[in-house]
Amino acid sequence: MVKVAIAGGSSPTLGHSVVSALLATGGRHTPMILSRKKENGSSASSTAAWPVPGSSSTAEVETRYVNYESEDSLVAALRDIDTVVSVLLIHDTDTFVKTQIRLLHAAETAGCRRFAPSEFSGPYKSHFSIDFERAVKLPVWEAVLKSNIDAAIFSNGMFMNYLGIGSPEKDGNRVEALAGFAERPFLFNLVDRWVEVPVVERDNGSLPPPPVITMTNIRDIGRFIAAAIDLEEPWGKRELGMAGSTLQFDEVVSLIEKYTGHTIEVRPFTKKQVEERLANPAEGVVGIIEQLECQLKRVCCDGGIPVEPTLNRLCPGVKPMTVEEYLKKYWAEPSGLSVDA
């Protein structure tokens, strides 16, 4: 039995996904949630019943309350833990970096065997082109590389659940489709029926291949992590990518039209247009989210956001949902839309 601490495990998206997937291993892995200590909170831990996926039963899941600003507090909570997985998200860059590095050092001191920092986005190389990710993820990984703990980066591309925004609400369908996801549409707006598509420009007369995008369902991310913990081989301080589907943007548009029954407006954009918008204050690209989205679009114009599906190969028992399966299940079927194979 492997005991796994999930920092940020109370989150309704990745935290819920990882905890649920660990519970579904039938006792091979035991999840424990790390949560920020509440003000005036006297309890060091608590337990709560958690539904076991694929079963009508529940399991008790422990939450340990910690002070993320205290390495001693973290070490005390991690003494009996084998693997630490962080799904933390803190918008203040300095706090995010310091918290994760403190968690890393605490895991080492406590004798934990494995550590995964909070990543869960595009491939590691894309961080260099996105200010927020460069600021919060590169310093943490540099600290990991200097450590003596076995570690990995988990990358998954774009959350497939963006495609669930606006899906039919019938019988809790939309809740299941979103898997706790509550962000606004990005690139794919199925509510207003448009998709933004990167257009590559000729380089010295040659046309580069069309950009592609990797998408993975939040629920499958947890399953891949549980399977990665099962691996006997070391994580090896490498990028362990996963993928539900990796498709060209026009392929995604065709699938959306097929399974929603709606015509989708394609809104093309070029790298030059994105860079002009980033450089022009009048365009109103202010705040972390707006800048992040613009810079992600720029990455899309440079080939897209493909993730090498290393975990798909290492963990063939995980059968992730594809984009086509997702759209069929959460759009076509609850709408009663008949779709030819």
XYZ file of C-alpha atoms in Angstrom:
341
model
C 0.000 0.000 0.000
C 1.358 3.391 -1.055
C 0.254 6.457 0.876
C -0.040 9.510 -1.354
C -0.359 13.119 -0.191
C -2.197 15.453 -2.553
C -1.406 19.106 -1.877
C -4.520 20.977 -2.897
C -6.484 17.741 -2.944
C -9.684 19.460 -1.847
C -9.968 21.232 -5.220
C -13.048 20.150 -7.222
C -11.046 19.472 -10.393
C -7.573 17.938 -10.263
C -7.679 17.309 -6.524
C -10.949 15.408 -6.801
C -9.695 13.532 -9.856
C -6.491 12.332 -8.189
C -8.145 11.362 -4.898
C -10.919 9.469 -6.711
C -8.468 7.619 -8.945
C -6.367 6.544 -5.960
C -9.456 5.258 -4.158
C -10.362 3.260 -7.265
C -7.140 1.215 -6.975
C -8.793 -1.083 -4.445
C -6.426 -0.315 -1.593
C -3.142 -0.290 -3.511
C -2.915 3.436 -2.859
C -4.290 5.518 -0.007
C -4.907 9.220 -0.670
C -4.353 11.862 1.979
C -5.296 15.484 1.352
C -3.051 18.340 2.433
C -5.096 21.463 3.106
C -4.261 24.907 4.367
C -4.761 25.194 8.130
C -7.819 27.260 8.918
C -7.492 30.331 11.100
C -8.014 29.401 14.745
C -8.326 25.781 13.652
C -7.290 23.482 16.466
C -7.618 20.159 14.648
C -4.531 18.759 12.916
C -6.584 16.418 10.755
C -10.067 15.214 9.930
C -11.675 12.428 7.913
C -14.623 12.434 5.551
C -16.517 9.798 3.609
C -15.621 9.815 -0.084
C -17.474 7.899 -2.821
C -15.391 5.115 -4.337
C -15.568 5.252 -8.164
C -17.307 2.278 -9.723
C -18.806 1.273 -6.387
C -21.757 2.143 -4.187
C -19.487 2.234 -1.139
C -17.533 5.065 0.453
C -14.067 5.280 1.975
C -12.685 7.486 4.714
C -10.207 10.028 3.361
C -7.959 11.891 5.769
C -7.231 15.597 5.448
C -4.194 16.975 7.263
C -4.170 20.707 7.894
C -0.826 22.386 7.373
C 0.813 25.772 7.395
C 2.302 26.024 3.900
C 4.608 28.772 5.154
C 6.220 26.402 7.656
C 8.485 23.610 6.485
C 8.252 22.028 9.949
C 4.463 21.855 9.644
C 4.766 20.188 6.245
C 7.422 17.718 7.399
C 5.231 16.630 10.309
C 2.337 15.961 7.924
C 4.474 13.971 5.465
C 6.353 11.604 7.787
C 4.477 8.468 6.656
C 3.959 9.493 3.022
C 5.530 7.741 0.023
C 4.538 10.133 -2.783
C 3.620 13.822 -2.818
C 1.571 15.175 -5.718
C 0.927 18.908 -5.855
C -2.139 20.283 -7.624
C -1.825 23.670 -5.947
C -2.725 26.823 -7.864
C -1.715 30.168 -6.352
C -2.006 33.260 -8.531
C 0.713 35.192 -6.708
C 3.866 34.006 -8.461
C 6.285 34.513 -5.571
C 4.018 32.693 -3.111
C 3.404 29.869 -5.586
C 7.114 29.252 -6.129
C 8.072 29.467 -2.454
C 5.199 27.194 -1.401
C 6.092 24.479 -3.881
C 9.814 24.569 -3.118
C 9.036 24.441 0.592
C 6.804 21.427 -0.066
C 9.611 19.779 -2.050
C 12.149 20.290 0.731
C 9.671 19.023 3.322
C 9.054 15.888 1.258
C 12.810 15.247 1.131
C 13.252 15.826 4.854
C 10.292 13.591 5.699
C 11.763 10.750 3.641
C 9.178 10.700 0.867
C 10.181 8.693 -2.195
C 8.515 10.664 -4.995
C 7.403 14.209 -5.734
C 5.392 15.800 -8.530
C 5.120 19.607 -8.649
C 1.961 21.315 -9.825
C 2.145 21.352 -13.632
C -0.820 19.927 -15.579
C -0.654 22.063 -18.698
C 1.236 22.031 -21.979
C 4.659 20.465 -22.513
C 7.522 21.758 -20.402
C 9.127 23.541 -23.362
C 6.014 25.731 -23.742
C 6.670 27.313 -20.321
C 9.490 29.371 -21.810
C 6.977 31.258 -23.997
C 4.406 32.010 -21.292
C 5.324 34.565 -18.635
C 3.260 33.130 -15.762
C 4.391 29.555 -16.334
C 8.011 30.610 -16.795
C 7.842 32.512 -13.509
C 6.193 29.800 -11.409
C 7.180 26.488 -12.975
C 10.777 26.804 -14.133
C 12.210 27.755 -10.689
C 10.365 24.872 -9.041
C 11.612 22.330 -11.559
C 15.161 23.671 -11.218
C 14.879 23.039 -7.469
C 13.537 19.540 -8.141
C 16.498 18.755 -10.400
C 18.886 19.714 -7.590
C 17.071 17.516 -5.071
C 17.625 13.845 -4.276
C 13.982 12.836 -4.611
C 12.532 10.868 -7.529
C 10.245 13.211 -9.445
C 8.291 13.875 -12.612
C 6.404 16.589 -14.439
C 2.873 15.577 -15.450
C 1.721 17.353 -18.607
C -1.659 16.891 -20.258
C -2.197 19.726 -22.721
C -5.543 21.495 -22.582
C -8.332 20.257 -20.343
C -10.837 18.500 -22.593
C -13.506 19.800 -20.241
C -13.427 23.170 -21.999
C -15.565 21.336 -24.560
C -18.151 20.640 -21.859
C -18.992 24.301 -21.260
C -22.607 24.742 -22.340
C -23.287 21.019 -22.777
C -26.848 19.767 -22.106
C -27.781 19.806 -18.419
C -30.067 16.772 -18.593
C -29.698 14.347 -15.649
C -26.515 15.937 -14.364
C -24.783 15.551 -17.724
C -23.066 18.947 -17.631
C -21.805 18.433 -14.082
C -20.200 15.164 -15.145
C -18.803 16.712 -18.330
C -17.135 19.589 -16.500
C -15.682 17.478 -13.650
C -15.596 20.535 -11.390
C -14.175 22.779 -14.120
C -15.478 26.345 -13.865
C -13.306 28.453 -16.165
C -14.543 30.624 -19.018
C -14.292 29.377 -22.619
C -10.894 29.596 -24.302
C -10.259 28.883 -27.994
C -13.374 26.695 -28.084
C -16.689 28.437 -27.326
C -19.446 25.913 -27.852
C -22.025 28.188 -26.211
C -21.683 30.925 -28.824
C -20.582 28.394 -31.466
C -17.162 29.647 -32.486
C -13.618 28.327 -32.382
C -10.405 30.318 -32.650
C -7.947 28.565 -34.943
C -4.230 29.413 -35.261
C -3.024 30.065 -38.779
C 0.608 29.287 -39.513
C 2.482 31.553 -41.885
C 5.006 30.525 -44.491
C 8.611 30.339 -43.364
C 11.048 30.988 -46.242
C 8.414 29.900 -48.696
C 7.550 26.605 -46.995
C 4.349 26.023 -45.080
C 4.852 24.402 -41.656
C 2.576 21.541 -40.601
C -0.826 22.567 -39.184
C -0.814 23.258 -35.424
C -2.123 20.502 -33.187
C -3.493 20.435 -29.669
C -3.473 17.736 -26.999
C -6.586 17.512 -24.842
C -7.123 15.309 -21.785
C -10.200 14.845 -19.610
C -9.626 15.959 -16.003
C -10.949 12.604 -14.769
C -8.355 10.737 -16.825
C -5.505 12.837 -15.431
C -6.106 11.300 -12.015
C -6.146 7.807 -13.525
C -2.827 8.397 -15.248
C -1.259 9.652 -12.018
C -2.479 6.593 -10.110
C -0.986 4.397 -12.834
C 2.296 6.339 -12.729
C 2.527 5.660 -8.995
C 2.191 1.952 -9.846
C 5.279 2.100 -12.056
C 8.202 0.157 -10.631
C 10.729 2.092 -12.683
C 11.847 5.470 -11.335
C 10.068 8.552 -12.594
C 13.584 9.754 -13.329
C 13.004 13.510 -13.118
C 11.451 13.509 -16.575
C 8.307 14.757 -18.227
C 5.574 12.138 -18.101
C 3.002 13.371 -20.577
C -0.488 12.011 -21.138
C -3.065 12.548 -23.873
C -6.712 11.882 -24.512
C -6.398 13.082 -28.107
C -3.893 15.060 -30.138
C -5.613 16.603 -33.135
C -5.342 19.401 -35.640
C -7.662 22.296 -34.826
C -9.764 21.726 -37.938
C -10.268 18.110 -36.868
C -11.629 19.297 -33.517
C -13.969 21.732 -35.301
C -15.322 18.920 -37.500
C -15.987 16.733 -34.462
C -17.720 19.577 -32.633
C -20.025 20.178 -35.588
C -20.718 16.453 -35.940
C -21.668 15.838 -32.320
C -23.382 19.125 -31.428
C -25.315 19.397 -34.669
C -24.326 23.067 -34.991
C -22.290 24.949 -37.551
C -19.214 26.437 -35.904
C -17.779 29.810 -36.873
C -14.024 29.556 -37.374
C -12.114 32.622 -36.195
C -8.544 32.447 -37.511
C -5.659 34.262 -35.863
C -1.975 34.637 -36.689
C 1.095 34.976 -34.519
C 1.548 38.543 -35.772
C -1.972 39.483 -34.670
C -1.414 38.001 -31.216
C 1.918 39.777 -30.773
C 0.401 43.100 -31.861
C -2.335 42.645 -29.290
C 0.170 41.849 -26.557
C 2.218 44.932 -27.440
C -0.717 47.348 -27.625
C -2.042 48.542 -24.220
C -5.226 49.700 -25.929
C -6.111 46.049 -26.568
C -6.742 45.614 -22.849
C -4.578 42.543 -22.298
C -4.237 43.052 -18.569
C -4.079 40.593 -15.713
C -2.641 37.110 -15.513
C -5.475 35.307 -17.309
C -5.701 37.644 -20.317
C -1.936 37.619 -20.818
C -1.753 33.858 -20.330
C -4.445 33.257 -22.952
C -2.740 35.539 -25.489
C 0.622 33.897 -24.969
C -0.939 30.440 -25.286
C -2.378 31.521 -28.634
C 1.102 32.531 -29.706
C 2.376 29.076 -28.742
C -0.428 27.565 -30.823
C 0.834 29.478 -33.860
C 4.285 27.956 -33.340
C 3.039 24.413 -33.821
C 0.350 24.056 -31.200
C 0.327 22.347 -27.814
C 1.229 18.706 -28.477
C 2.167 16.560 -25.492
C 4.315 13.458 -25.887
C 2.060 10.642 -24.549
C 4.732 8.873 -22.507
C 2.293 7.661 -19.853
C -0.070 6.293 -22.500
C 2.767 3.965 -23.526
C 3.996 3.164 -20.010
C 0.485 2.618 -18.623
C -1.516 0.904 -21.398
C -4.174 -0.117 -18.896
C -5.415 3.481 -18.789
C -7.819 4.049 -21.666
C -8.412 7.813 -21.740
C -11.495 9.340 -23.274
C -10.891 10.808 -26.724
C -12.293 14.122 -27.941
C -14.736 12.247 -30.165
C -15.927 10.045 -27.294
C -16.274 13.096 -25.055
C -18.392 15.055 -27.537
C -20.550 12.038 -28.292
C -21.202 11.295 -24.617
C -21.778 14.817 -23.339
C -23.320 16.522 -26.372
C -24.869 14.106 -28.865
C -26.312 11.445 -26.561
C -28.087 13.724 -24.031
C -29.434 15.813 -26.940
C -30.824 12.738 -28.672
C -28.729 13.586 -31.727
C -28.376 10.677 -34.120
C -24.853 10.590 -35.510
C -23.609 8.253 -38.202
C -20.432 6.385 -37.358
